[in-house]
PDB file of C-alpha atoms in Angstrom:
ATOM      1  CA  UNK A   1     -13.672 -85.316  12.550  1.00  0.00           C
ATOM      2  CA  UNK A   2     -16.622 -84.867  14.851  1.00  0.00           C
ATOM      3  CA  UNK A   3     -19.887 -82.677  13.584  1.00  0.00           C
ATOM      4  CA  UNK A   4     -23.463 -82.715  13.746  1.00  0.00           C
ATOM      5  CA  UNK A   5     -25.975 -83.873  11.079  1.00  0.00           C
ATOM      6  CA  UNK A   6     -28.241 -80.647   9.883  1.00  0.00           C
ATOM      7  CA  UNK A   7     -30.532 -82.841   8.060  1.00  0.00           C
ATOM      8  CA  UNK A   8     -30.675 -86.096   6.156  1.00  0.00           C
ATOM      9  CA  UNK A   9     -33.087 -86.997   3.438  1.00  0.00           C
ATOM     10  CA  UNK A  10     -32.871 -90.450   2.562  1.00  0.00           C
ATOM     11  CA  UNK A  11     -35.800 -90.211  -0.121  1.00  0.00           C
ATOM     12  CA  UNK A  12     -33.184 -88.148  -1.711  1.00  0.00           C
ATOM     13  CA  UNK A  13     -29.900 -89.866  -1.076  1.00  0.00           C
ATOM     14  CA  UNK A  14     -28.223 -87.330   0.988  1.00  0.00           C
ATOM     15  CA  UNK A  15     -28.071 -84.531   4.064  1.00  0.00           C
ATOM     16  CA  UNK A  16     -25.611 -82.080   5.162  1.00  0.00           C
ATOM     17  CA  UNK A  17     -23.401 -82.281   8.216  1.00  0.00           C
ATOM     18  CA  UNK A  18     -21.543 -79.406   9.996  1.00  0.00           C
ATOM     19  CA  UNK A  19     -18.090 -79.822  11.457  1.00  0.00           C
ATOM     20  CA  UNK A  20     -17.796 -78.778  14.999  1.00  0.00           C
ATOM     21  CA  UNK A  21     -14.105 -77.471  14.862  1.00  0.00           C
ATOM     22  CA  UNK A  22     -14.711 -75.223  11.370  1.00  0.00           C
ATOM     23  CA  UNK A  23     -18.226 -74.935  11.114  1.00  0.00           C
ATOM     24  CA  UNK A  24     -17.626 -75.992   7.486  1.00  0.00           C
ATOM     25  CA  UNK A  25     -21.058 -77.649   6.364  1.00  0.00           C
ATOM     26  CA  UNK A  26     -19.972 -81.088   4.012  1.00  0.00           C
ATOM     27  CA  UNK A  27     -22.144 -83.920   2.273  1.00  0.00           C
ATOM     28  CA  UNK A  28     -22.874 -86.869   3.298  1.00  0.00           C
ATOM     29  CA  UNK A  29     -24.465 -89.645   1.210  1.00  0.00           C
ATOM     30  CA  UNK A  30     -26.836 -92.310   1.831  1.00  0.00           C
ATOM     31  CA  UNK A  31     -24.469 -94.883   0.378  1.00  0.00           C
ATOM     32  CA  UNK A  32     -21.938 -94.058   3.285  1.00  0.00           C
ATOM     33  CA  UNK A  33     -24.787 -94.073   5.930  1.00  0.00           C
ATOM     34  CA  UNK A  34     -25.618 -97.499   4.865  1.00  0.00           C
ATOM     35  CA  UNK A  35     -22.121 -98.821   4.557  1.00  0.00           C
ATOM     36  CA  UNK A  36     -21.680 -97.416   8.091  1.00  0.00           C
ATOM     37  CA  UNK A  37     -24.419 -99.901   9.290  1.00  0.00           C
ATOM     38  CA  UNK A  38     -26.966 -97.331  10.220  1.00  0.00           C
ATOM     39  CA  UNK A  39     -30.637 -97.094   9.545  1.00  0.00           C
ATOM     40  CA  UNK A  40     -30.907 -93.216   8.956  1.00  0.00           C
ATOM     41  CA  UNK A  41     -29.594 -89.451  10.621  1.00  0.00           C
ATOM     42  CA  UNK A  42     -31.602 -87.605  12.167  1.00  0.00           C
ATOM     43  CA  UNK A  43     -30.835 -83.511  12.491  1.00  0.00           C
ATOM     44  CA  UNK A  44     -29.167 -82.818  16.139  1.00  0.00           C
ATOM     45  CA  UNK A  45     -27.071 -86.044  16.110  1.00  0.00           C
ATOM     46  CA  UNK A  46     -23.475 -86.107  16.907  1.00  0.00           C
ATOM     47  CA  UNK A  47     -21.370 -87.761  14.330  1.00  0.00           C
ATOM     48  CA  UNK A  48     -17.746 -88.894  13.873  1.00  0.00           C
ATOM     49  CA  UNK A  49     -16.532 -89.204  10.195  1.00  0.00           C
ATOM     50  CA  UNK A  50     -13.696 -88.600   7.856  1.00  0.00           C
ATOM     51  CA  UNK A  51     -13.589 -86.391   4.932  1.00  0.00           C
ATOM     52  CA  UNK A  52     -12.764 -87.215   1.605  1.00  0.00           C
ATOM     53  CA  UNK A  53     -13.346 -85.472  -2.014  1.00  0.00           C
ATOM     54  CA  UNK A  54     -15.734 -86.716  -4.876  1.00  0.00           C
ATOM     55  CA  UNK A  55     -13.540 -87.527  -8.185  1.00  0.00           C
ATOM     56  CA  UNK A  56     -16.101 -86.332 -10.340  1.00  0.00           C
ATOM     57  CA  UNK A  57     -17.676 -83.278  -8.596  1.00  0.00           C
ATOM     58  CA  UNK A  58     -14.650 -82.157  -6.528  1.00  0.00           C
ATOM     59  CA  UNK A  59     -17.189 -81.705  -3.192  1.00  0.00           C
ATOM     60  CA  UNK A  60     -15.893 -82.770   0.008  1.00  0.00           C
ATOM     61  CA  UNK A  61     -18.025 -85.102   1.839  1.00  0.00           C
ATOM     62  CA  UNK A  62     -18.341 -87.059   5.055  1.00  0.00           C
ATOM     63  CA  UNK A  63     -17.550 -91.077   4.617  1.00  0.00           C
ATOM     64  CA  UNK A  64     -16.385 -93.756   7.313  1.00  0.00           C
ATOM     65  CA  UNK A  65     -19.188 -92.351   9.503  1.00  0.00           C
ATOM     66  CA  UNK A  66     -19.649 -94.035  13.392  1.00  0.00           C
ATOM     67  CA  UNK A  67     -21.137 -93.032  16.381  1.00  0.00           C
ATOM     68  CA  UNK A  68     -19.146 -91.050  18.794  1.00  0.00           C
ATOM     69  CA  UNK A  69     -18.924 -93.210  22.295  1.00  0.00           C
ATOM     70  CA  UNK A  70     -21.074 -92.132  24.745  1.00  0.00           C
TER      71      UNK A  70
END
């Protein structure tokens, strides 16, 4: 999936990404940003990701983050 970062706050450890196809807003967590080897995310940045459901809270979030090809 592709989407656009709405905001990301490393101090709080999360941000939000809007999916390009459905305009749904999903959570992105700091740990997934770090796993992807990214220093952080900026509002308006394009991102490719997969969706997974958090087992404890049942919330969808972005994982396996990567930068889209140029």
